[in-house]
XYZ file of C-alpha atoms in Angstrom:
621
model
C 33.165 38.540 18.847
C 33.968 39.356 15.232
C 31.125 40.417 12.981
C 31.251 39.873 9.248
C 29.897 42.873 7.378
C 30.867 42.024 3.829
C 32.894 45.311 3.584
C 36.590 45.165 2.942
C 38.484 46.978 5.740
C 40.656 49.873 4.719
C 38.850 50.422 1.435
C 37.720 53.906 0.401
C 34.566 52.498 -1.185
C 32.181 51.355 1.549
C 30.058 49.414 -0.948
C 32.942 47.269 -2.155
C 32.561 43.610 -1.110
C 34.826 40.598 -0.935
C 35.520 38.688 -4.139
C 34.254 35.105 -3.999
C 36.994 32.761 -2.828
C 38.744 30.916 -5.603
C 38.052 27.194 -5.670
C 40.951 24.805 -5.834
C 41.739 23.081 -9.089
C 40.612 19.760 -7.631
C 37.287 21.235 -6.542
C 36.724 22.837 -9.916
C 37.614 19.609 -11.687
C 35.218 17.680 -9.478
C 32.410 20.174 -10.173
C 33.058 20.058 -13.916
C 33.005 16.251 -13.861
C 29.800 16.216 -11.804
C 28.134 18.655 -14.199
C 29.222 16.586 -17.175
C 27.927 13.368 -15.619
C 24.616 14.959 -14.664
C 24.284 16.393 -18.146
C 25.017 13.005 -19.679
C 22.483 11.324 -17.402
C 19.808 13.866 -18.336
C 20.620 13.392 -22.023
C 20.300 9.585 -21.753
C 17.048 9.901 -19.807
C 15.526 12.183 -22.452
C 16.647 10.029 -25.357
C 15.360 6.784 -23.797
C 12.042 8.405 -22.846
C 11.440 9.292 -26.518
C 11.825 5.663 -27.621
C 9.448 2.705 -27.538
C 11.224 1.542 -24.374
C 10.284 4.740 -22.567
C 6.641 4.536 -23.626
C 6.423 0.829 -22.805
C 7.670 1.348 -19.246
C 5.910 4.736 -18.945
C 9.030 6.731 -18.086
C 8.842 10.435 -17.357
C 8.729 12.473 -20.544
C 7.503 9.569 -22.683
C 4.140 11.273 -23.370
C 2.343 8.166 -22.148
C -1.085 9.062 -20.704
C -0.197 7.156 -17.510
C 3.490 8.009 -17.324
C 5.221 7.614 -13.981
C 6.543 11.023 -13.033
C 9.269 9.629 -10.752
C 10.699 7.167 -13.290
C 13.989 7.856 -15.102
C 15.996 5.309 -17.068
C 19.352 5.835 -15.343
C 17.706 5.788 -11.922
C 16.009 2.503 -12.802
C 19.344 0.960 -13.837
C 20.959 2.087 -10.582
C 18.045 0.665 -8.578
C 18.371 -2.689 -10.358
C 22.071 -2.921 -9.477
C 21.307 -2.090 -5.838
C 18.560 -4.737 -5.710
C 20.998 -7.349 -7.034
C 23.593 -6.422 -4.432
C 20.975 -6.826 -1.689
C 19.883 -10.254 -3.012
C 23.231 -11.736 -3.985
C 23.476 -13.712 -0.737
C 20.662 -15.875 -2.134
C 23.194 -17.538 -4.470
C 24.886 -18.991 -1.406
C 22.011 -19.549 1.014
C 19.476 -21.230 -1.288
C 21.878 -23.852 -2.775
C 23.087 -24.754 0.713
C 19.508 -25.362 1.882
C 18.362 -27.316 -1.175
C 21.520 -29.431 -1.375
C 20.900 -30.829 2.099
C 17.909 -32.728 0.677
C 20.250 -34.790 -1.490
C 17.946 -35.121 -4.520
C 19.359 -38.037 -6.526
C 22.558 -38.366 -4.476
C 23.039 -41.888 -3.189
C 25.780 -44.196 -2.030
C 25.996 -47.463 -3.921
C 22.310 -47.645 -4.746
C 20.485 -49.182 -1.793
C 23.300 -48.283 0.606
C 22.358 -44.618 0.507
C 23.485 -42.770 3.635
C 25.525 -45.616 5.152
C 28.707 -44.616 7.012
C 30.882 -46.614 4.617
C 29.992 -44.336 1.724
C 29.827 -41.066 3.627
C 32.642 -39.489 1.619
C 31.016 -40.382 -1.695
C 27.753 -38.916 -0.508
C 29.417 -35.673 0.609
C 31.053 -35.380 -2.808
C 27.658 -35.821 -4.472
C 26.142 -33.194 -2.173
C 28.890 -30.762 -3.107
C 28.184 -31.357 -6.803
C 24.475 -30.788 -6.189
C 25.205 -27.546 -4.357
C 27.195 -26.296 -7.329
C 24.349 -27.209 -9.656
C 21.888 -25.353 -7.448
C 23.979 -22.172 -7.663
C 23.384 -22.204 -11.420
C 19.715 -23.147 -10.988
C 19.126 -20.375 -8.444
C 20.771 -17.770 -10.673
C 18.882 -18.941 -13.773
C 15.485 -19.117 -12.049
C 15.939 -15.675 -10.495
C 17.113 -14.165 -13.792
C 14.159 -15.511 -15.781
C 11.650 -14.580 -13.065
C 12.937 -11.004 -12.700
C 13.006 -10.323 -16.448
C 9.565 -11.838 -16.998
C 8.086 -10.029 -13.999
C 9.485 -6.686 -15.124
C 8.116 -7.083 -18.641
C 4.652 -8.305 -17.638
C 3.934 -6.097 -14.613
C 6.195 -3.024 -14.940
C 6.883 -3.205 -11.206
C 10.327 -2.843 -9.533
C 9.980 -6.195 -7.774
C 12.459 -9.081 -8.064
C 11.096 -12.631 -7.561
C 13.434 -15.431 -6.483
C 13.298 -18.791 -4.653
C 11.844 -17.911 -1.246
C 14.009 -18.312 1.839
C 11.153 -19.649 3.927
C 9.622 -22.125 1.550
C 12.978 -23.520 0.450
C 13.575 -24.724 4.023
C 10.140 -26.352 4.176
C 10.705 -27.865 0.717
C 14.153 -29.246 1.601
C 13.830 -30.235 5.267
C 10.189 -31.278 5.534
C 8.917 -32.359 2.107
C 12.078 -34.101 0.835
C 13.946 -34.257 4.122
C 17.659 -34.280 4.888
C 19.235 -37.014 2.757
C 15.805 -37.819 1.360
C 14.284 -38.866 4.701
C 11.204 -36.646 4.359
C 7.631 -37.248 3.251
C 8.106 -37.300 -0.533
C 10.794 -38.264 -3.053
C 12.416 -35.268 -4.667
C 10.732 -35.747 -8.053
C 7.271 -35.778 -6.436
C 8.227 -32.725 -4.409
C 9.069 -30.855 -7.613
C 5.746 -32.028 -9.061
C 3.979 -30.518 -6.037
C 5.719 -27.194 -6.715
C 4.722 -27.378 -10.400
C 1.048 -28.021 -9.627
C 1.002 -25.382 -6.908
C 1.965 -22.746 -9.468
C -0.885 -23.647 -11.829
C -3.401 -23.797 -8.978
C -2.206 -20.326 -7.986
C -2.888 -19.091 -11.531
C -6.435 -20.514 -11.485
C -7.153 -18.952 -8.096
C -5.823 -15.590 -9.279
C -7.879 -15.603 -12.482
C -11.126 -16.604 -10.794
C -10.696 -14.257 -7.834
C -10.574 -17.089 -5.293
C -7.038 -16.033 -4.290
C -8.334 -12.620 -3.302
C -11.099 -14.159 -1.197
C -8.877 -16.825 0.426
C -6.222 -14.328 1.444
C -8.772 -11.890 2.864
C -10.686 -14.412 4.945
C -7.536 -15.634 6.725
C -7.360 -13.631 9.975
C -4.685 -10.974 9.835
C -3.140 -12.046 13.116
C -2.745 -15.602 11.773
C -1.027 -14.360 8.622
C 1.538 -12.485 10.697
C 2.001 -15.455 13.051
C 2.772 -17.730 10.092
C 5.457 -15.358 8.803
C 7.002 -15.055 12.290
C 7.000 -18.830 12.729
C 8.816 -19.264 9.427
C 11.324 -16.667 10.637
C 12.105 -18.815 13.679
C 12.297 -21.845 11.395
C 14.938 -20.061 9.289
C 16.818 -19.064 12.440
C 16.980 -22.641 13.627
C 18.142 -23.698 10.172
C 20.945 -21.123 10.230
C 22.196 -22.437 13.579
C 22.329 -26.112 12.612
C 25.178 -27.989 10.960
C 23.729 -28.660 7.509
C 23.563 -25.124 6.206
C 24.665 -22.929 9.082
C 27.067 -22.277 11.896
C 26.912 -25.750 13.412
C 26.018 -24.514 16.883
C 22.753 -26.419 17.400
C 22.279 -30.162 17.026
C 20.087 -32.936 18.332
C 21.057 -34.229 21.735
C 20.718 -37.550 23.547
C 19.264 -36.449 26.890
C 17.686 -33.248 25.571
C 15.932 -32.473 22.259
C 18.592 -29.992 21.104
C 22.030 -29.062 22.384
C 25.221 -27.241 21.531
C 27.611 -29.219 19.370
C 30.380 -28.722 16.864
C 29.045 -30.027 13.580
C 31.584 -28.623 11.150
C 33.307 -32.041 11.162
C 30.977 -35.040 11.090
C 31.791 -38.298 12.782
C 31.666 -41.737 11.143
C 27.903 -41.970 11.652
C 27.330 -38.635 9.951
C 26.451 -36.947 13.245
C 28.027 -34.192 15.344
C 30.926 -34.539 17.717
C 30.497 -33.664 21.383
C 33.070 -30.875 21.516
C 32.053 -27.280 22.121
C 31.203 -25.385 18.943
C 32.801 -22.209 20.275
C 36.240 -23.813 20.101
C 35.966 -23.715 16.320
C 37.346 -20.507 14.737
C 34.939 -20.881 11.797
C 32.009 -20.400 14.166
C 33.502 -17.181 15.495
C 34.201 -15.949 11.983
C 30.554 -16.544 11.128
C 29.308 -14.854 14.318
C 31.510 -11.779 14.039
C 31.812 -11.350 10.286
C 28.479 -12.766 9.176
C 26.363 -11.691 12.171
C 27.767 -8.738 14.126
C 29.173 -6.839 11.130
C 25.901 -6.955 9.100
C 23.960 -5.983 12.229
C 26.057 -2.830 12.633
C 25.591 -1.997 8.957
C 21.872 -2.715 9.289
C 21.765 -0.124 12.070
C 22.550 2.500 9.429
C 19.483 1.420 7.430
C 21.417 -0.346 4.676
C 19.750 -3.263 2.915
C 23.163 -4.412 1.650
C 24.089 -5.549 5.148
C 23.440 -9.285 4.734
C 25.254 -9.428 1.390
C 28.254 -7.566 2.835
C 28.488 -10.061 5.689
C 28.366 -13.043 3.333
C 31.014 -11.485 1.078
C 33.328 -10.659 4.000
C 33.219 -14.163 5.474
C 33.698 -15.707 2.031
C 36.798 -13.642 1.271
C 38.347 -14.479 4.653
C 37.633 -18.190 4.074
C 39.415 -18.360 0.698
C 43.118 -18.606 1.772
C 43.939 -22.310 2.139
C 46.550 -22.028 4.881
C 44.214 -20.586 7.541
C 42.138 -22.518 10.120
C 38.933 -20.978 8.720
C 39.485 -21.964 5.095
C 36.725 -23.495 3.013
C 39.345 -25.281 0.877
C 41.454 -27.482 3.184
C 44.327 -29.578 1.869
C 42.441 -32.850 1.427
C 40.566 -34.551 -1.403
C 37.265 -32.759 -0.778
C 38.952 -29.395 -0.300
C 41.066 -29.862 -3.414
C 37.954 -30.700 -5.442
C 36.280 -27.516 -4.189
C 39.400 -25.461 -4.941
C 39.767 -26.797 -8.477
C 36.231 -25.770 -9.320
C 36.402 -22.443 -7.472
C 39.682 -21.450 -9.135
C 38.103 -21.803 -12.583
C 35.974 -18.742 -11.629
C 33.947 -18.865 -14.851
C 31.845 -21.814 -15.954
C 28.340 -23.074 -16.569
C 26.918 -25.994 -14.622
C 24.129 -28.300 -15.673
C 20.582 -27.806 -14.468
C 19.062 -30.327 -12.076
C 15.923 -30.540 -14.184
C 15.124 -29.212 -17.621
C 11.897 -30.852 -18.728
C 8.768 -32.632 -17.622
C 10.696 -35.906 -17.320
C 11.844 -34.723 -13.886
C 8.227 -34.605 -12.663
C 6.154 -37.551 -11.467
C 2.387 -37.236 -11.842
C 1.664 -40.905 -11.034
C 1.516 -40.377 -7.274
C 1.314 -43.672 -5.311
C -1.545 -43.972 -2.868
C 0.753 -44.057 0.179
C 2.271 -40.708 -0.899
C -0.995 -39.023 -1.889
C -1.793 -37.547 1.543
C 1.668 -36.034 1.996
C 1.564 -34.765 -1.586
C -1.712 -32.899 -0.999
C -0.429 -31.448 2.285
C 2.726 -30.209 0.549
C 0.756 -28.539 -2.259
C -1.697 -26.849 0.125
C 1.037 -25.663 2.499
C 3.208 -24.141 -0.237
C 0.129 -22.581 -1.838
C -0.971 -21.087 1.496
C 2.438 -19.572 2.254
C 2.954 -18.388 -1.331
C -0.410 -16.616 -1.496
C 0.158 -14.778 1.785
C 3.787 -13.915 1.068
C 3.219 -12.842 -2.539
C 0.085 -10.849 -1.782
C 1.557 -9.022 1.215
C 4.828 -8.173 -0.560
C 3.250 -6.942 -3.800
C 0.613 -4.876 -2.012
C 3.308 -3.275 0.148
C 5.386 -2.283 -2.885
C 2.261 -1.062 -4.683
C 1.627 1.318 -1.783
C 5.250 2.497 -1.720
C 5.242 3.221 -5.458
C 1.825 4.954 -5.255
C -0.070 2.424 -7.358
C -2.783 1.551 -4.849
C -5.929 3.630 -5.429
C -7.706 4.761 -2.279
C -8.014 2.375 0.648
C -8.280 -0.768 -1.480
C -5.124 -2.877 -0.910
C -5.327 -4.373 -4.401
C -3.763 -2.437 -7.244
C -4.322 -2.165 -11.017
C -2.696 -5.095 -12.773
C -2.608 -7.205 -9.623
C -4.058 -10.257 -11.373
C -1.289 -10.161 -13.996
C 1.326 -9.799 -11.250
C 0.014 -12.805 -9.304
C -0.298 -14.926 -12.454
C 3.246 -14.048 -13.510
C 4.608 -15.017 -10.105
C 2.640 -18.281 -10.224
C 3.980 -19.093 -13.693
C 7.514 -18.526 -12.414
C 6.801 -21.020 -9.612
C 5.936 -23.764 -12.106
C 8.865 -22.799 -14.314
C 11.217 -23.068 -11.320
C 9.995 -26.610 -10.654
C 11.042 -27.619 -14.174
C 14.563 -26.412 -13.385
C 14.644 -28.200 -10.024
C 14.044 -25.289 -7.664
C 11.735 -24.548 -4.744
C 8.854 -22.019 -5.171
C 9.507 -18.440 -6.274
C 8.204 -15.423 -4.387
C 8.757 -11.627 -4.551
C 11.735 -10.682 -2.380
C 11.476 -7.988 0.262
C 15.067 -7.042 -0.610
C 13.517 -5.393 -3.666
C 12.857 -2.544 -1.260
C 16.523 -1.562 -1.583
C 15.972 -0.738 -5.236
C 12.628 0.927 -4.549
C 14.198 3.189 -1.930
C 16.899 4.056 -4.486
C 14.231 5.339 -6.884
C 13.125 2.230 -8.782
C 9.553 2.602 -10.015
C 9.215 0.469 -13.168
C 9.972 -2.993 -14.489
C 13.369 -1.816 -15.746
C 14.642 -2.234 -12.186
C 13.564 -5.886 -12.125
C 14.990 -6.508 -15.608
C 18.398 -5.071 -14.684
C 18.413 -7.265 -11.571
C 17.578 -10.268 -13.742
C 20.417 -9.482 -16.146
C 22.843 -9.377 -13.213
C 21.667 -12.818 -12.075
C 21.975 -14.010 -15.658
C 25.634 -12.991 -15.561
C 25.939 -14.879 -12.267
C 25.021 -18.085 -14.118
C 28.449 -17.922 -15.756
C 30.149 -17.051 -12.445
C 28.748 -20.009 -10.522
C 32.236 -21.333 -9.558
C 32.812 -18.192 -7.491
C 29.449 -18.356 -5.733
C 29.953 -22.075 -5.042
C 32.892 -21.093 -2.829
C 30.664 -19.457 -0.199
C 30.949 -21.539 3.020
C 28.040 -22.540 5.284
C 29.349 -20.395 8.159
C 28.673 -17.438 5.862
C 25.148 -18.487 4.888
C 24.119 -19.483 8.435
C 24.201 -15.937 9.844
C 22.393 -14.749 6.709
C 19.541 -17.147 7.501
C 19.458 -15.965 11.115
C 19.244 -12.309 10.062
C 16.562 -13.169 7.508
C 14.607 -14.804 10.307
C 15.010 -11.631 12.353
C 13.586 -9.539 9.509
C 10.549 -11.814 9.380
C 10.123 -11.804 13.172
C 9.943 -8.001 13.340
C 6.233 -8.197 12.528
C 5.416 -10.012 15.764
C 4.343 -6.736 17.387
C 1.454 -6.460 14.895
C -0.189 -9.605 16.312
C -3.275 -8.927 18.417
C -2.037 -9.988 21.877
C -4.958 -8.262 23.639
C -7.594 -10.935 22.996
C -7.063 -14.616 23.839
C -8.930 -15.833 20.745
C -6.335 -14.136 18.553
C -3.234 -14.350 20.755
C -3.223 -18.052 21.713
C -3.647 -19.468 18.155
C -0.964 -17.027 16.955
C 1.410 -18.217 19.667
C 0.693 -21.855 18.814
C 1.567 -21.159 15.180
C 4.813 -19.359 16.024
C 5.847 -22.001 18.544
C 4.820 -25.099 16.615
C 6.562 -24.311 13.317
C 10.173 -24.422 14.648
C 9.570 -26.947 17.446
C 7.886 -29.452 15.139
C 10.347 -28.520 12.370
C 7.372 -28.345 10.036
C 5.813 -25.278 8.466
C 2.774 -27.280 7.358
C 1.917 -28.709 10.763
C 2.524 -25.367 12.459
C 0.069 -23.582 10.164
C -2.486 -26.375 10.515
C -2.172 -26.345 14.318
C -2.637 -22.578 14.476
C -5.681 -22.474 12.193
C -7.246 -25.426 14.026
C -6.768 -23.659 17.378
C -8.205 -20.413 15.973
C -11.352 -22.102 14.638
C -12.001 -24.188 17.763
C -11.296 -21.437 20.325
C -13.289 -18.711 18.595
C -16.195 -21.035 17.733
C -16.542 -22.167 21.348
C -16.288 -18.602 22.652
C -18.989 -17.508 20.219
C -21.245 -20.410 21.237
C -20.808 -19.757 24.986
C -21.497 -16.042 24.577
C -24.673 -16.754 22.579
C -25.977 -19.333 25.068
C -25.121 -17.501 28.279
C -25.038 -13.881 27.187
C -21.650 -13.435 28.886
C -19.026 -11.918 26.586
C -15.361 -13.004 26.839
C -12.890 -10.653 28.463
C -11.599 -7.939 26.060
C -13.921 -9.248 23.359
C -14.173 -5.716 21.959
C -10.450 -5.920 21.130
C -10.968 -8.904 18.842
C -9.864 -8.393 15.254
C -12.795 -8.243 12.877
C -13.324 -11.247 10.639
C -15.894 -11.936 7.966
C -16.373 -14.521 5.262
C -17.196 -11.749 2.775
C -14.329 -9.271 3.140
C -15.144 -7.297 -0.012
C -12.469 -5.349 -1.845
C -11.562 -5.121 -5.513
C -13.373 -7.700 -7.644
C -11.280 -10.034 -9.824
C -10.903 -9.159 -13.481
C -13.058 -12.117 -14.527
C -16.001 -10.746 -12.553
C -15.380 -7.203 -13.796
C -15.084 -8.399 -17.408
C -18.325 -10.369 -17.060
C -20.202 -7.351 -15.685
C -18.782 -5.068 -18.384
C -19.795 -7.503 -21.139
C -23.235 -7.937 -19.615
C -23.755 -4.174 -19.385
C -22.584 -3.739 -22.960
C -24.955 -6.395 -24.270
C -27.814 -4.985 -22.206
C -27.153 -1.503 -23.563
C -27.129 -2.783 -27.142
C -30.330 -4.732 -26.520
C -31.965 -1.670 -24.968
C -30.937 0.475 -27.928
C -32.376 -2.079 -30.365
C -35.629 -2.251 -28.418
C -35.929 1.551 -28.358
C -35.476 1.744 -32.136
C -38.120 -0.961 -32.651
C -40.581 0.860 -30.358
C -40.055 4.139 -32.201
C -40.677 2.470 -35.566
C -43.802 0.762 -34.214
C -45.155 4.042 -32.822
C -44.528 5.742 -36.175
C -46.440 3.001 -37.989
C -49.293 3.297 -35.492
C -49.518 7.077 -36.028
C -49.526 6.676 -39.792
C -52.229 4.000 -39.609
C -54.446 6.197 -37.405
C -54.313 9.276 -39.675
C -57.136 10.084 -42.203
C -56.552 8.993 -45.790
C -56.128 12.573 -47.075
C -53.631 13.310 -44.337
C -51.741 10.156 -45.149
C -51.678 11.026 -48.823
C -50.489 14.556 -48.172
C -47.826 13.255 -45.806
C -46.636 10.766 -48.392
C -46.538 13.554 -50.990
C -44.412 15.683 -48.715
C -42.138 12.719 -47.971
C -41.878 12.038 -51.692
C -40.790 15.613 -52.340
C -38.120 15.414 -49.689
C -36.863 12.093 -51.010
C -36.349 13.335 -54.573
C -32.837 13.612 -55.856
C -31.301 16.960 -56.720
C -31.899 17.916 -60.366
C -29.038 17.268 -62.750
C -27.375 20.076 -64.722
C -28.837 18.732 -67.968
C -32.347 18.969 -66.573
C -31.716 22.543 -65.486
C -30.536 23.485 -69.003
C -33.635 21.922 -70.596
C -35.888 23.998 -68.331
């Protein structure tokens, strides 16, 4: 075995060593370029930190008393670009979900949905989907920029992928067959945002979120994950594998081509090459990439399937040679354009709710509020912990009220543009893991979505067999939390299972949450009553998750401001009372002294109160 000694063989000088090997010209050029880039990045970071921008976002080196030591401008920009790349699939998935509701699409007025006008209705749906690409990009851009400015957090809000399905399939319904007309549904979203603001300001949001059992919160998220999975497998927005059957509730069917009644044909879905393209390119490929811990995986799958579906001469094309395909191709080939918004003002909202719609309207508001509070609170608290903003063991973080109010305002703003509720996206974690620590990350993400507003023709060319697998993988990400449910105690496990099961099987997020909470209250109340009456404790009762109606935690800012003001006023009042007591005691002492003592004291006081003699007076003396 050869041993390297560092001594050149055959040399007379034993201390002489090898010269360092010469680097190739390519290696030296690469090192010089890397040094120049790193030097330029450091220069930009220092210059930006010395500006108002650096102090506003508390970048490192900005001399802000609460500067964030890990925050650099160039790193924040990079994190914003990465967050956008992880969320870009939203521009395809959300419009496909919302467009299935139809909004104002109709066929010959009262003949809406009849087979004779199916082609006209499909054309209207395609136009609505294009509009929703612009709406989704605009809502996300405004929400991200506003959130970054108001909260200084690297979190990107956008229309939620769970609530948009509930909004489209349950509240409005496919082709408008749901519980509310689309204008009333948007009104419910608008009011939900303002109710969220009131709850955040008064501290009721904090209390409501904390009193909901933790196992039920997780069960609701898992149930919505299964709901998204089922949506991604159906024919409206997904692969077209699952459809309603005649003899069974659901069955396999090829729904890429609808029959005259607007339903699915009976052929096998796996004979369609578009289904296999979606499974392999939109499902298997992102899963492999996800195995390497990349949050770009879903976006890469959507992009791959979209690019393969562009050529018009293939069996998997999204632009076939017919009237509908030609219409899609004409718009897609323009590449750059700006579509109209579905709604731009309060005229799209309807506050005069008829009595027969009032019950469904209230249920829709409460359900969206419930899901939004849990989703928003859990996501923001998680990112606050990752970015080291949570003090101690308290899950709330400084500025949490502003963050919740900003998200709630974006919800109401989204309703004015015709969108479903907005929520912080977990894909923001891609930017956080890349070093994002301030609101600059969210602002850069918002600017990218703002540019996407003008590229809506390209994003409108994303086919449903690309968005379907994205919904399935999103459902998987939400279902990963199922292991955190308390399966050891029946009072926690059974209501959680009912929630998870009932949401997809009833195709209703609202009824699934209501069923789970009802089961939790009834089961645990009866167990408590039996144990109190008989003295026999349920099996594994010691494994029950703790629950209390007064969970404690950080008080809302309204309560803290009230206590601070009260303490300030009390301190001022106490100071005034102390001064008055001292003056009264002085008067009492003076009144109790003998006359001669009083006179002498007044003489002494008079001497001390005299003014200093003027120069003229000194000269006269």
